[in-house]
Short mmCIF file of C-alpha atoms in Angstrom, two decimals:
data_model
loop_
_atom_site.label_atom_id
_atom_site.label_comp_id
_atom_site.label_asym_id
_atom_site.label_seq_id
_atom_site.Cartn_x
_atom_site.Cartn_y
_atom_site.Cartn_z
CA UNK T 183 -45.37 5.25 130.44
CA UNK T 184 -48.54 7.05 129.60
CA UNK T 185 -48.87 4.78 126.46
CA UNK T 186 -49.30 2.00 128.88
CA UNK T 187 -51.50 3.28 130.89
CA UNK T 188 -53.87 4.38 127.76
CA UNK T 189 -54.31 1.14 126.54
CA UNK T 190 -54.50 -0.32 129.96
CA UNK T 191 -57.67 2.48 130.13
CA UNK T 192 -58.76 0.95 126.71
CA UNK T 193 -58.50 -2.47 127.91
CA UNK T 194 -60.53 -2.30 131.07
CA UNK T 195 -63.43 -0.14 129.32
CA UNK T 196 -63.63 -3.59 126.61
CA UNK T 197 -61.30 -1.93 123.82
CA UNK T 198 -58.29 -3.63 122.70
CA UNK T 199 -56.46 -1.98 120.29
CA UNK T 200 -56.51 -4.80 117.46
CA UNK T 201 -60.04 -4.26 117.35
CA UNK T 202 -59.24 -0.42 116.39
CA UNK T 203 -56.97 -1.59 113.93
CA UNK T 204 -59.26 -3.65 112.31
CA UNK T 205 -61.88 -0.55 111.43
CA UNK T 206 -58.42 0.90 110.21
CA UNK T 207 -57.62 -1.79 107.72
CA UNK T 208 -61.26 -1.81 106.51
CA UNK T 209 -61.07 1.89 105.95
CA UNK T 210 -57.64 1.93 104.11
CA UNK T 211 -57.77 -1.50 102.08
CA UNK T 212 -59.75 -0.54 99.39
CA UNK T 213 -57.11 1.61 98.34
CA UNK T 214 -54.02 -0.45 99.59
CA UNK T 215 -54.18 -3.68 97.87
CA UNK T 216 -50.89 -4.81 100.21
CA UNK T 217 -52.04 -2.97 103.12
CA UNK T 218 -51.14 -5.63 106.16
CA UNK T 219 -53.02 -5.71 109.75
CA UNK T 220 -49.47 -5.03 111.54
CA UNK T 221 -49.30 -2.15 109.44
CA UNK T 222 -52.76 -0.76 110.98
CA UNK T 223 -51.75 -1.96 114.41
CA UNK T 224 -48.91 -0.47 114.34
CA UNK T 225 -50.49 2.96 112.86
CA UNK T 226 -53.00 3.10 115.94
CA UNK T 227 -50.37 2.52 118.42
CA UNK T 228 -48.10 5.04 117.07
CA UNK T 229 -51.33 7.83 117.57
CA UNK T 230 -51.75 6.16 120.97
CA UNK T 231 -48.42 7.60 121.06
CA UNK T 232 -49.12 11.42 121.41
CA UNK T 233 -49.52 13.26 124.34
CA UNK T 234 -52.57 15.25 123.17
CA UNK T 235 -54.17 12.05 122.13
CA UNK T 236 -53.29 10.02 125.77
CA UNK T 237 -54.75 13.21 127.31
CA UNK T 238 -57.95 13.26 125.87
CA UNK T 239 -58.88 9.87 125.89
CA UNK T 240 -57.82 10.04 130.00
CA UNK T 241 -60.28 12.99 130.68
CA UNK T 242 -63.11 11.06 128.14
CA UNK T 243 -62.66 7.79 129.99
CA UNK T 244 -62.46 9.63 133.05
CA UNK T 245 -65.47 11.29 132.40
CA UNK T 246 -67.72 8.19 131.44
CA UNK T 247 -66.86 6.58 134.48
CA UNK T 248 -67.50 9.54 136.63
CA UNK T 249 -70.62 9.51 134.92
CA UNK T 250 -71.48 5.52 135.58
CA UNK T 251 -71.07 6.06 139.03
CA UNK T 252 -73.43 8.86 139.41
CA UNK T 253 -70.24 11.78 140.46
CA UNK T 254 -70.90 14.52 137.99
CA UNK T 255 -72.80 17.45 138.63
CA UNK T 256 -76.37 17.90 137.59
CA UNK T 257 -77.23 18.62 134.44
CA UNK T 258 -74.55 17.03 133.08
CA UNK T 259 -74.86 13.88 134.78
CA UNK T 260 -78.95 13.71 133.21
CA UNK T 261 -76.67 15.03 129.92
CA UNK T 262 -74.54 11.72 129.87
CA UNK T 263 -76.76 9.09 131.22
CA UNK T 264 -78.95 9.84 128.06
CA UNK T 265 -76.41 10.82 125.31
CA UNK T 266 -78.20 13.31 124.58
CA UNK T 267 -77.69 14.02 120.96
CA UNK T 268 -77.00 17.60 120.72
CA UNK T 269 -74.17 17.32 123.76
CA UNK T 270 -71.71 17.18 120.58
CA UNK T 271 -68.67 17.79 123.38
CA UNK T 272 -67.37 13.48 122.83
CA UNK T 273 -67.56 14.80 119.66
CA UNK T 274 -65.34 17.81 119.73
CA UNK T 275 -62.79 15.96 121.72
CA UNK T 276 -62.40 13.15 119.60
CA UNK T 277 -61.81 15.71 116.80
CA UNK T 278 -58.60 16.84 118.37
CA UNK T 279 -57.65 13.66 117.99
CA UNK T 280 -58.27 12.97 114.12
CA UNK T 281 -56.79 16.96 113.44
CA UNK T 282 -53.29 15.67 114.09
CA UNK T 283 -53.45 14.19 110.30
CA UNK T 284 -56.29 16.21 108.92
CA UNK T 285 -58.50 16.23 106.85
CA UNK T 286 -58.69 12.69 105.89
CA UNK T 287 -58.32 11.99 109.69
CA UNK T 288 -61.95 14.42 109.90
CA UNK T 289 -64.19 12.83 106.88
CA UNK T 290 -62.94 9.42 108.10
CA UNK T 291 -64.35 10.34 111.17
CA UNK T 292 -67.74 11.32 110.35
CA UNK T 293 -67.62 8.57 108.47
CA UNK T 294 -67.10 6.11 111.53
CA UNK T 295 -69.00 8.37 114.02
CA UNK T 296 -72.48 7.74 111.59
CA UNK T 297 -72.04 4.13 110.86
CA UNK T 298 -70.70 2.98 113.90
CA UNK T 299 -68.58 -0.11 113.00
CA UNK T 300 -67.75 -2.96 115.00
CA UNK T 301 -66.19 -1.93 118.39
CA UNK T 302 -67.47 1.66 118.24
CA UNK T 303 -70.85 0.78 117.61
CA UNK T 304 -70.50 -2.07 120.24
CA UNK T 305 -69.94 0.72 123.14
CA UNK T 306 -72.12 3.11 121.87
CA UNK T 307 -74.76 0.25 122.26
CA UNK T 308 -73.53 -0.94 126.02
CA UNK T 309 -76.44 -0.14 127.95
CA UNK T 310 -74.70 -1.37 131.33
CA UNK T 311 -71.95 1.42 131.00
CA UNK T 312 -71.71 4.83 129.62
CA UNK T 313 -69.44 5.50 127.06
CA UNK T 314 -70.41 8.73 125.31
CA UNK T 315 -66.74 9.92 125.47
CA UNK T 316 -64.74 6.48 124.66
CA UNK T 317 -66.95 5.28 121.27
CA UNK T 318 -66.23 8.78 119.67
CA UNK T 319 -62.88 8.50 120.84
CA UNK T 320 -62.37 5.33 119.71
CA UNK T 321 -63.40 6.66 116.65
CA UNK T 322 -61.12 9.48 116.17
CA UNK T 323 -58.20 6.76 117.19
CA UNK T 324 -59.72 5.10 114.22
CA UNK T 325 -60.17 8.06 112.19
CA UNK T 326 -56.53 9.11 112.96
CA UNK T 327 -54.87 5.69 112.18
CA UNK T 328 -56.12 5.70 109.28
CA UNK T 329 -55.22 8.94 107.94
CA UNK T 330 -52.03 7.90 109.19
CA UNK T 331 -51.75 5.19 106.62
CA UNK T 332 -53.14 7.27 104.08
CA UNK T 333 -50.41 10.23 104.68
CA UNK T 334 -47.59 7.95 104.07
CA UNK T 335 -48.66 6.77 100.55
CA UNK T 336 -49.84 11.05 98.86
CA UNK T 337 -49.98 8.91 95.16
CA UNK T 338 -53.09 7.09 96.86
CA UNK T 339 -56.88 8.09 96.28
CA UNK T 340 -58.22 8.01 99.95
CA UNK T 341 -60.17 10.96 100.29
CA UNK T 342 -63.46 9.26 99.99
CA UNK T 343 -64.45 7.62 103.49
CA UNK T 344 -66.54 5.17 102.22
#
């Protein structure tokens, strides 16, 4: 059930999860000459799939919209409305995400967090909502997904993120 309702969250806040699995296929095809979109699709649903991961992308969501309509407590409502740089707590939680297949699930997502491709960089760049939490999370979906993929073939070079 929680699935559900986590991609239902994704899908209201403009994120479906093909477009996550597209980052994931440009991240792992360079190294997977067969590598198929269902594969990546399927890779970022079965992430979707943990607990830990439904959890924090609930409270991030949660928190963005909290922060869009003005609810959180000062300073941290000033903190979110400007993203400020140094906040670096979107950041931390969308780490717990990638650490479930580590550390290819971590340089993929600094990777993704810098360059900001396609649907990340398209929230981070939303000025008409706030989405400090989701595009890092989105990310570390991303970033997870992919090492994912990458765990299930060890004979594969895929320890340099781009």
């Amino acid at each position: 059930m929680s699935f559900e309702i986590a991609e239902a969250q994704l899908l209201r806040r403009g994120v479906r999860l093909e477009s996550i699995a597209e980052i994931v296929y440009a991240l792992q095809e360079p190294y997977h000459s067969d590598l198929k979109m269902k594969q990546c699709l399927d890779s970022v649903k079965a992430v979707l799939q943990k607990r830990e991961v439904q959890y924090t992308l609930f409270t991030g969501i949660a928190l963005d919209e909290l922060a869009e309509k003005k609810l959180l407590p000062q300073p941290l409502q000033s903190i979110l409305e400007a993203d400020e740089p140094l906040y670096g707590v979107d950041e931390t939680m969308a780490l717990g995400i990638t650490s479930v297949f580590g550390m290819i699930g971590l340089t993929s997502f600094g990777y993704l967090d810098k360059v900001k491709p396609e649907i990340i960089g398209d929230l981070n760049s939303q000025e008409q909502h706030i989405h400090v939490f989701l595009d890092d999370l989105v990310a570390g979906l991303a970033a997870a997904a992919s090492a994912r993929i990458a765990h299930k073939s060890p004979h594969v070079n895929t320890y340099s993120a781009n």
